[in-house]
PDB file of C-alpha atoms in Angstrom:
ATOM      1  CA  GLN A   1    -290.131 -19.744 -40.060  1.00  0.00           C
ATOM      2  CA  LYS A   2    -289.095 -22.321 -37.489  1.00  0.00           C
ATOM      3  CA  GLU A   3    -285.788 -24.121 -37.896  1.00  0.00           C
ATOM      4  CA  VAL A   4    -287.532 -27.475 -37.440  1.00  0.00           C
ATOM      5  CA  GLU A   5    -291.036 -28.197 -38.730  1.00  0.00           C
ATOM      6  CA  GLN A   6    -293.119 -31.144 -37.577  1.00  0.00           C
ATOM      7  CA  ASP A   7    -296.760 -31.888 -38.326  1.00  0.00           C
ATOM      8  CA  PRO A   8    -298.550 -31.838 -34.942  1.00  0.00           C
ATOM      9  CA  GLY A   9    -301.175 -34.350 -36.030  1.00  0.00           C
ATOM     10  CA  PRO A  10    -303.062 -35.899 -34.358  1.00  0.00           C
ATOM     11  CA  LEU A  11    -302.370 -39.107 -36.244  1.00  0.00           C
ATOM     12  CA  SER A  12    -304.534 -42.182 -35.645  1.00  0.00           C
ATOM     13  CA  VAL A  13    -303.719 -45.568 -37.179  1.00  0.00           C
ATOM     14  CA  PRO A  14    -304.974 -49.130 -36.568  1.00  0.00           C
ATOM     15  CA  GLU A  15    -302.882 -51.579 -34.587  1.00  0.00           C
ATOM     16  CA  GLY A  16    -300.348 -53.412 -36.747  1.00  0.00           C
ATOM     17  CA  ALA A  17    -300.004 -50.610 -39.297  1.00  0.00           C
ATOM     18  CA  ILE A  18    -296.728 -48.989 -40.320  1.00  0.00           C
ATOM     19  CA  VAL A  19    -296.419 -45.457 -38.989  1.00  0.00           C
ATOM     20  CA  SER A  20    -294.367 -42.754 -40.672  1.00  0.00           C
ATOM     21  CA  LEU A  21    -293.411 -39.617 -38.732  1.00  0.00           C
ATOM     22  CA  ASN A  22    -291.459 -36.799 -40.346  1.00  0.00           C
ATOM     23  CA  CYS A  23    -289.588 -33.557 -39.730  1.00  0.00           C
ATOM     24  CA  THR A  24    -288.063 -31.001 -42.049  1.00  0.00           C
ATOM     25  CA  TYR A  25    -285.378 -28.514 -41.107  1.00  0.00           C
ATOM     26  CA  SER A  26    -283.696 -25.457 -42.568  1.00  0.00           C
ATOM     27  CA  ASN A  27    -280.295 -25.336 -40.829  1.00  0.00           C
ATOM     28  CA  SER A  28    -277.758 -27.214 -42.959  1.00  0.00           C
ATOM     29  CA  ALA A  29    -275.344 -27.321 -39.977  1.00  0.00           C
ATOM     30  CA  PHE A  30    -277.494 -29.937 -38.215  1.00  0.00           C
ATOM     31  CA  GLN A  31    -275.762 -33.297 -38.299  1.00  0.00           C
ATOM     32  CA  TYR A  32    -277.010 -35.167 -35.212  1.00  0.00           C
ATOM     33  CA  PHE A  33    -280.638 -36.285 -35.224  1.00  0.00           C
ATOM     34  CA  MET A  34    -282.777 -37.768 -32.486  1.00  0.00           C
ATOM     35  CA  TRP A  35    -286.292 -39.029 -31.960  1.00  0.00           C
ATOM     36  CA  TYR A  36    -287.933 -38.870 -28.560  1.00  0.00           C
ATOM     37  CA  ARG A  37    -291.158 -40.466 -27.348  1.00  0.00           C
ATOM     38  CA  GLN A  38    -293.172 -38.659 -24.702  1.00  0.00           C
ATOM     39  CA  TYR A  39    -296.092 -40.161 -22.850  1.00  0.00           C
ATOM     40  CA  SER A  40    -298.645 -37.828 -21.299  1.00  0.00           C
ATOM     41  CA  ARG A  41    -297.258 -35.982 -18.260  1.00  0.00           C
ATOM     42  CA  LYS A  42    -293.861 -37.691 -18.560  1.00  0.00           C
ATOM     43  CA  GLY A  43    -290.411 -36.582 -19.669  1.00  0.00           C
ATOM     44  CA  PRO A  44    -289.202 -37.219 -23.240  1.00  0.00           C
ATOM     45  CA  GLU A  45    -287.536 -40.611 -23.692  1.00  0.00           C
ATOM     46  CA  LEU A  46    -284.765 -41.055 -26.256  1.00  0.00           C
ATOM     47  CA  LEU A  47    -285.780 -43.567 -28.925  1.00  0.00           C
ATOM     48  CA  MET A  48    -283.278 -43.217 -31.731  1.00  0.00           C
ATOM     49  CA  TYR A  49    -280.093 -41.289 -32.445  1.00  0.00           C
ATOM     50  CA  THR A  50    -278.460 -40.997 -35.858  1.00  0.00           C
ATOM     51  CA  TYR A  51    -275.513 -39.123 -37.269  1.00  0.00           C
ATOM     52  CA  SER A  52    -275.578 -37.556 -40.750  1.00  0.00           C
ATOM     53  CA  SER A  53    -277.468 -39.247 -43.587  1.00  0.00           C
ATOM     54  CA  GLY A  54    -278.595 -42.857 -43.698  1.00  0.00           C
ATOM     55  CA  ASN A  55    -280.784 -45.355 -41.898  1.00  0.00           C
ATOM     56  CA  LYS A  56    -280.670 -46.869 -38.441  1.00  0.00           C
ATOM     57  CA  GLU A  57    -282.847 -49.721 -37.235  1.00  0.00           C
ATOM     58  CA  ASP A  58    -283.685 -50.759 -33.691  1.00  0.00           C
ATOM     59  CA  GLY A  59    -286.346 -53.417 -33.329  1.00  0.00           C
ATOM     60  CA  ARG A  60    -289.606 -52.084 -34.762  1.00  0.00           C
ATOM     61  CA  PHE A  61    -288.175 -48.586 -35.187  1.00  0.00           C
ATOM     62  CA  THR A  62    -286.240 -47.220 -38.170  1.00  0.00           C
ATOM     63  CA  ALA A  63    -284.800 -43.719 -38.332  1.00  0.00           C
ATOM     64  CA  GLN A  64    -283.960 -42.235 -41.707  1.00  0.00           C
ATOM     65  CA  VAL A  65    -282.032 -39.044 -42.464  1.00  0.00           C
ATOM     66  CA  ASP A  66    -281.790 -37.354 -45.858  1.00  0.00           C
ATOM     67  CA  LYS A  67    -279.509 -34.355 -45.426  1.00  0.00           C
ATOM     68  CA  SER A  68    -279.746 -33.355 -49.089  1.00  0.00           C
ATOM     69  CA  SER A  69    -283.495 -32.819 -48.647  1.00  0.00           C
ATOM     70  CA  LYS A  70    -283.226 -31.698 -44.981  1.00  0.00           C
ATOM     71  CA  TYR A  71    -285.782 -34.353 -44.076  1.00  0.00           C
ATOM     72  CA  ILE A  72    -285.833 -36.983 -41.350  1.00  0.00           C
ATOM     73  CA  SER A  73    -288.292 -39.797 -40.713  1.00  0.00           C
ATOM     74  CA  LEU A  74    -289.167 -42.322 -38.046  1.00  0.00           C
ATOM     75  CA  PHE A  75    -290.930 -45.528 -39.080  1.00  0.00           C
ATOM     76  CA  ILE A  76    -292.716 -47.774 -36.616  1.00  0.00           C
ATOM     77  CA  ARG A  77    -293.539 -51.282 -37.836  1.00  0.00           C
ATOM     78  CA  ASP A  78    -296.252 -53.503 -36.354  1.00  0.00           C
ATOM     79  CA  SER A  79    -297.558 -50.589 -34.305  1.00  0.00           C
ATOM     80  CA  GLN A  80    -298.937 -51.349 -30.843  1.00  0.00           C
ATOM     81  CA  PRO A  81    -301.332 -49.430 -28.575  1.00  0.00           C
ATOM     82  CA  SER A  82    -298.356 -48.855 -26.261  1.00  0.00           C
ATOM     83  CA  ASP A  83    -296.799 -46.758 -29.062  1.00  0.00           C
ATOM     84  CA  SER A  84    -299.512 -44.130 -28.510  1.00  0.00           C
ATOM     85  CA  ALA A  85    -297.574 -41.031 -27.447  1.00  0.00           C
ATOM     86  CA  THR A  86    -296.190 -37.760 -28.752  1.00  0.00           C
ATOM     87  CA  TYR A  87    -293.075 -38.135 -30.886  1.00  0.00           C
ATOM     88  CA  LEU A  88    -290.529 -35.319 -30.962  1.00  0.00           C
ATOM     89  CA  CYS A  89    -287.715 -34.897 -33.421  1.00  0.00           C
ATOM     90  CA  ALA A  90    -284.589 -33.070 -32.271  1.00  0.00           C
ATOM     91  CA  MET A  91    -281.339 -32.103 -33.903  1.00  0.00           C
ATOM     92  CA  SER A  92    -278.055 -30.365 -33.213  1.00  0.00           C
ATOM     93  CA  ALA A  93    -274.998 -29.073 -35.021  1.00  0.00           C
ATOM     94  CA  GLY A  94    -272.633 -30.521 -32.439  1.00  0.00           C
ATOM     95  CA  GLY A  95    -270.336 -28.720 -30.022  1.00  0.00           C
ATOM     96  CA  ASN A  96    -272.265 -27.663 -26.911  1.00  0.00           C
ATOM     97  CA  GLU A  97    -275.155 -29.805 -28.188  1.00  0.00           C
ATOM     98  CA  LYS A  98    -277.976 -27.324 -27.984  1.00  0.00           C
ATOM     99  CA  LEU A  99    -280.898 -29.335 -29.296  1.00  0.00           C
ATOM    100  CA  THR A 100    -283.561 -27.808 -31.513  1.00  0.00           C
ATOM    101  CA  PHE A 101    -286.870 -29.622 -31.269  1.00  0.00           C
ATOM    102  CA  GLY A 102    -289.897 -30.021 -33.468  1.00  0.00           C
ATOM    103  CA  THR A 103    -293.252 -29.341 -31.821  1.00  0.00           C
ATOM    104  CA  GLY A 104    -294.131 -33.049 -31.723  1.00  0.00           C
ATOM    105  CA  THR A 105    -296.668 -35.322 -33.438  1.00  0.00           C
ATOM    106  CA  ARG A 106    -299.379 -36.903 -31.309  1.00  0.00           C
ATOM    107  CA  LEU A 107    -299.895 -40.536 -32.346  1.00  0.00           C
ATOM    108  CA  THR A 108    -302.746 -42.850 -31.350  1.00  0.00           C
ATOM    109  CA  ILE A 109    -302.733 -46.557 -32.205  1.00  0.00           C
ATOM    110  CA  ILE A 110    -306.277 -47.919 -32.298  1.00  0.00           C
ATOM    111  CA  PRO A 111    -306.673 -51.531 -31.037  1.00  0.00           C
TER     112      PRO A 111
ATOM    113  CA  ASP B   1    -284.302 -44.014 -15.621  1.00  0.00           C
ATOM    114  CA  ALA B   2    -281.603 -41.498 -16.555  1.00  0.00           C
ATOM    115  CA  GLY B   3    -280.703 -40.866 -12.908  1.00  0.00           C
ATOM    116  CA  ILE B   4    -282.284 -37.408 -12.907  1.00  0.00           C
ATOM    117  CA  THR B   5    -284.674 -36.066 -10.317  1.00  0.00           C
ATOM    118  CA  GLN B   6    -286.461 -32.746 -10.380  1.00  0.00           C
ATOM    119  CA  SER B   7    -288.028 -30.920  -7.477  1.00  0.00           C
ATOM    120  CA  PRO B   8    -290.644 -29.835  -6.869  1.00  0.00           C
ATOM    121  CA  ARG B   9    -292.717 -31.838  -9.342  1.00  0.00           C
ATOM    122  CA  HIS B  10    -295.626 -29.402  -9.139  1.00  0.00           C
ATOM    123  CA  LYS B  11    -295.764 -25.823  -7.951  1.00  0.00           C
ATOM    124  CA  VAL B  12    -298.332 -23.049  -7.942  1.00  0.00           C
ATOM    125  CA  THR B  13    -297.039 -19.577  -7.193  1.00  0.00           C
ATOM    126  CA  GLU B  14    -298.158 -15.997  -7.454  1.00  0.00           C
ATOM    127  CA  THR B  15    -296.966 -13.374  -9.906  1.00  0.00           C
ATOM    128  CA  GLY B  16    -293.925 -11.525  -8.614  1.00  0.00           C
ATOM    129  CA  THR B  17    -292.640 -14.216  -6.280  1.00  0.00           C
ATOM    130  CA  PRO B  18    -289.229 -15.866  -6.713  1.00  0.00           C
ATOM    131  CA  VAL B  19    -289.162 -19.555  -7.626  1.00  0.00           C
ATOM    132  CA  THR B  20    -286.272 -22.023  -7.711  1.00  0.00           C
ATOM    133  CA  LEU B  21    -286.425 -25.383  -9.444  1.00  0.00           C
ATOM    134  CA  ARG B  22    -283.834 -28.047  -8.736  1.00  0.00           C
ATOM    135  CA  CYS B  23    -282.350 -30.684 -11.000  1.00  0.00           C
ATOM    136  CA  HIS B  24    -280.239 -33.410  -9.432  1.00  0.00           C
ATOM    137  CA  GLN B  25    -278.224 -36.082 -11.239  1.00  0.00           C
ATOM    138  CA  THR B  26    -276.776 -39.192  -9.625  1.00  0.00           C
ATOM    139  CA  GLU B  27    -273.768 -39.340 -11.975  1.00  0.00           C
ATOM    140  CA  ASN B  28    -271.092 -36.709 -12.561  1.00  0.00           C
ATOM    141  CA  HIS B  29    -272.043 -35.686 -16.078  1.00  0.00           C
ATOM    142  CA  ARG B  30    -270.563 -32.409 -17.212  1.00  0.00           C
ATOM    143  CA  TYR B  31    -273.415 -31.078 -19.327  1.00  0.00           C
ATOM    144  CA  MET B  32    -276.824 -30.205 -17.896  1.00  0.00           C
ATOM    145  CA  TYR B  33    -279.705 -28.339 -19.584  1.00  0.00           C
ATOM    146  CA  TRP B  34    -282.961 -26.602 -18.666  1.00  0.00           C
ATOM    147  CA  TYR B  35    -285.849 -26.574 -21.176  1.00  0.00           C
ATOM    148  CA  ARG B  36    -289.425 -25.394 -21.053  1.00  0.00           C
ATOM    149  CA  GLN B  37    -292.247 -27.089 -22.959  1.00  0.00           C
ATOM    150  CA  ASP B  38    -295.305 -25.200 -24.175  1.00  0.00           C
ATOM    151  CA  PRO B  39    -298.080 -26.129 -26.613  1.00  0.00           C
ATOM    152  CA  GLY B  40    -297.213 -25.095 -30.151  1.00  0.00           C
ATOM    153  CA  HIS B  41    -293.565 -24.415 -29.274  1.00  0.00           C
ATOM    154  CA  GLY B  42    -292.179 -27.779 -28.305  1.00  0.00           C
ATOM    155  CA  LEU B  43    -289.131 -27.847 -26.065  1.00  0.00           C
ATOM    156  CA  ARG B  44    -287.034 -24.696 -25.921  1.00  0.00           C
ATOM    157  CA  LEU B  45    -283.659 -24.299 -24.265  1.00  0.00           C
ATOM    158  CA  ILE B  46    -283.488 -21.827 -21.361  1.00  0.00           C
ATOM    159  CA  HIS B  47    -279.929 -22.243 -20.045  1.00  0.00           C
ATOM    160  CA  TYR B  48    -277.279 -24.920 -20.010  1.00  0.00           C
ATOM    161  CA  SER B  49    -274.148 -25.721 -18.046  1.00  0.00           C
ATOM    162  CA  TYR B  50    -270.882 -27.291 -19.164  1.00  0.00           C
ATOM    163  CA  GLY B  51    -269.329 -27.542 -15.715  1.00  0.00           C
ATOM    164  CA  VAL B  52    -269.402 -26.199 -12.178  1.00  0.00           C
ATOM    165  CA  LYS B  53    -269.954 -22.434 -12.367  1.00  0.00           C
ATOM    166  CA  ASP B  54    -269.916 -22.607 -16.197  1.00  0.00           C
ATOM    167  CA  THR B  55    -273.257 -21.695 -17.723  1.00  0.00           C
ATOM    168  CA  ASP B  56    -274.610 -20.108 -20.896  1.00  0.00           C
ATOM    169  CA  LYS B  57    -277.902 -18.831 -22.245  1.00  0.00           C
ATOM    170  CA  GLY B  58    -280.339 -20.619 -24.500  1.00  0.00           C
ATOM    171  CA  GLU B  59    -282.989 -19.182 -26.798  1.00  0.00           C
ATOM    172  CA  VAL B  60    -285.522 -18.206 -24.077  1.00  0.00           C
ATOM    173  CA  SER B  61    -283.313 -17.092 -21.173  1.00  0.00           C
ATOM    174  CA  ASP B  62    -284.974 -13.734 -20.349  1.00  0.00           C
ATOM    175  CA  GLY B  63    -286.413 -13.782 -16.819  1.00  0.00           C
ATOM    176  CA  TYR B  64    -284.401 -16.847 -15.782  1.00  0.00           C
ATOM    177  CA  SER B  65    -281.073 -17.367 -14.043  1.00  0.00           C
ATOM    178  CA  VAL B  66    -279.187 -20.555 -13.227  1.00  0.00           C
ATOM    179  CA  SER B  67    -276.493 -21.712 -10.862  1.00  0.00           C
ATOM    180  CA  ARG B  68    -274.326 -24.789 -10.610  1.00  0.00           C
ATOM    181  CA  SER B  69    -272.174 -24.908  -7.501  1.00  0.00           C
ATOM    182  CA  LYS B  70    -271.899 -28.730  -7.490  1.00  0.00           C
ATOM    183  CA  THR B  71    -271.620 -31.120 -10.427  1.00  0.00           C
ATOM    184  CA  GLU B  72    -274.786 -32.979  -9.449  1.00  0.00           C
ATOM    185  CA  ASP B  73    -277.122 -29.986  -8.997  1.00  0.00           C
ATOM    186  CA  PHE B  74    -278.362 -27.424 -11.537  1.00  0.00           C
ATOM    187  CA  LEU B  75    -280.770 -24.784 -10.229  1.00  0.00           C
ATOM    188  CA  LEU B  76    -283.167 -22.684 -12.306  1.00  0.00           C
ATOM    189  CA  THR B  77    -284.456 -19.463 -10.711  1.00  0.00           C
ATOM    190  CA  LEU B  78    -287.314 -17.247 -11.761  1.00  0.00           C
ATOM    191  CA  GLU B  79    -286.457 -14.017  -9.949  1.00  0.00           C
ATOM    192  CA  SER B  80    -289.985 -12.592 -10.236  1.00  0.00           C
ATOM    193  CA  ALA B  81    -292.416 -15.075 -11.733  1.00  0.00           C
ATOM    194  CA  THR B  82    -294.830 -13.941 -14.447  1.00  0.00           C
ATOM    195  CA  SER B  83    -297.850 -15.700 -15.942  1.00  0.00           C
ATOM    196  CA  SER B  84    -295.913 -16.219 -19.200  1.00  0.00           C
ATOM    197  CA  GLN B  85    -293.581 -18.511 -17.264  1.00  0.00           C
ATOM    198  CA  THR B  86    -296.390 -20.991 -16.588  1.00  0.00           C
ATOM    199  CA  SER B  87    -294.998 -24.078 -18.276  1.00  0.00           C
ATOM    200  CA  VAL B  88    -293.551 -27.533 -17.825  1.00  0.00           C
ATOM    201  CA  TYR B  89    -289.824 -27.409 -17.105  1.00  0.00           C
ATOM    202  CA  PHE B  90    -287.485 -30.263 -17.993  1.00  0.00           C
ATOM    203  CA  CYS B  91    -283.908 -30.815 -16.999  1.00  0.00           C
ATOM    204  CA  ALA B  92    -281.619 -32.910 -19.204  1.00  0.00           C
ATOM    205  CA  ILE B  93    -278.149 -34.399 -18.965  1.00  0.00           C
ATOM    206  CA  ARG B  94    -275.690 -35.419 -21.663  1.00  0.00           C
ATOM    207  CA  PRO B  95    -273.827 -38.553 -20.589  1.00  0.00           C
ATOM    208  CA  GLY B  96    -272.176 -39.215 -23.955  1.00  0.00           C
ATOM    209  CA  ASP B  97    -271.176 -37.258 -27.015  1.00  0.00           C
ATOM    210  CA  HIS B  98    -274.547 -36.041 -28.259  1.00  0.00           C
ATOM    211  CA  GLU B  99    -277.678 -37.663 -26.838  1.00  0.00           C
ATOM    212  CA  GLN B 100    -279.596 -35.952 -24.036  1.00  0.00           C
ATOM    213  CA  TYR B 101    -281.724 -37.653 -21.407  1.00  0.00           C
ATOM    214  CA  PHE B 102    -284.562 -35.898 -19.659  1.00  0.00           C
ATOM    215  CA  GLY B 103    -285.930 -35.769 -16.145  1.00  0.00           C
ATOM    216  CA  PRO B 104    -289.610 -36.202 -15.197  1.00  0.00           C
ATOM    217  CA  GLY B 105    -290.414 -32.479 -15.339  1.00  0.00           C
ATOM    218  CA  THR B 106    -291.778 -29.770 -13.053  1.00  0.00           C
ATOM    219  CA  ARG B 107    -295.217 -28.373 -13.746  1.00  0.00           C
ATOM    220  CA  LEU B 108    -295.232 -24.689 -12.745  1.00  0.00           C
ATOM    221  CA  THR B 109    -298.324 -22.503 -12.620  1.00  0.00           C
ATOM    222  CA  VAL B 110    -298.004 -18.765 -12.020  1.00  0.00           C
ATOM    223  CA  THR B 111    -301.319 -17.167 -11.001  1.00  0.00           C
TER     224      THR B 111
END
């Protein structure tokens, strides 16, 4: 079983919809959580970073961490075609910061 | 732009040949990382460095070596390339406490 599980999709939603992306994990030592966006043939781009449990909002993006359930989410409001990409969750226990990634969810926003 | 360049951006090589990939950062960040990205596996850590001449293994280090003789450069070497090392390779830096920022990637094909 992988330490981090992420539904690969693909996920297609109409423009303007709210998108929910999720990851589950098994390692209770993880305490730093990140979401990356990756466009085709590009490097991953850091979207959100959160520490421990709780919510963090940045514009149309909200990251949510529930450590008791070992579950993290990324919400995208008012989705745009430019949000079409693969979204990767990543997490670490701290220290040397070795990140463990999910396999990514491919998202398409339909105009 | 995280101030990271990778070279070459694309390479095709034959089985058994040595290959060196270069990661260059424009700042003097201490931590640098090499990942590979494959379908169904996401991003996996190969090696990382926490200073000049200070390196350690990641989860998929077999068949790879690294060197860091200057703060700004982190080299990844495949001593004798195999077809299983066909992948996209990403370098990352850690400017702050936890977040990592990625380069544009090198697409390597071993025939």
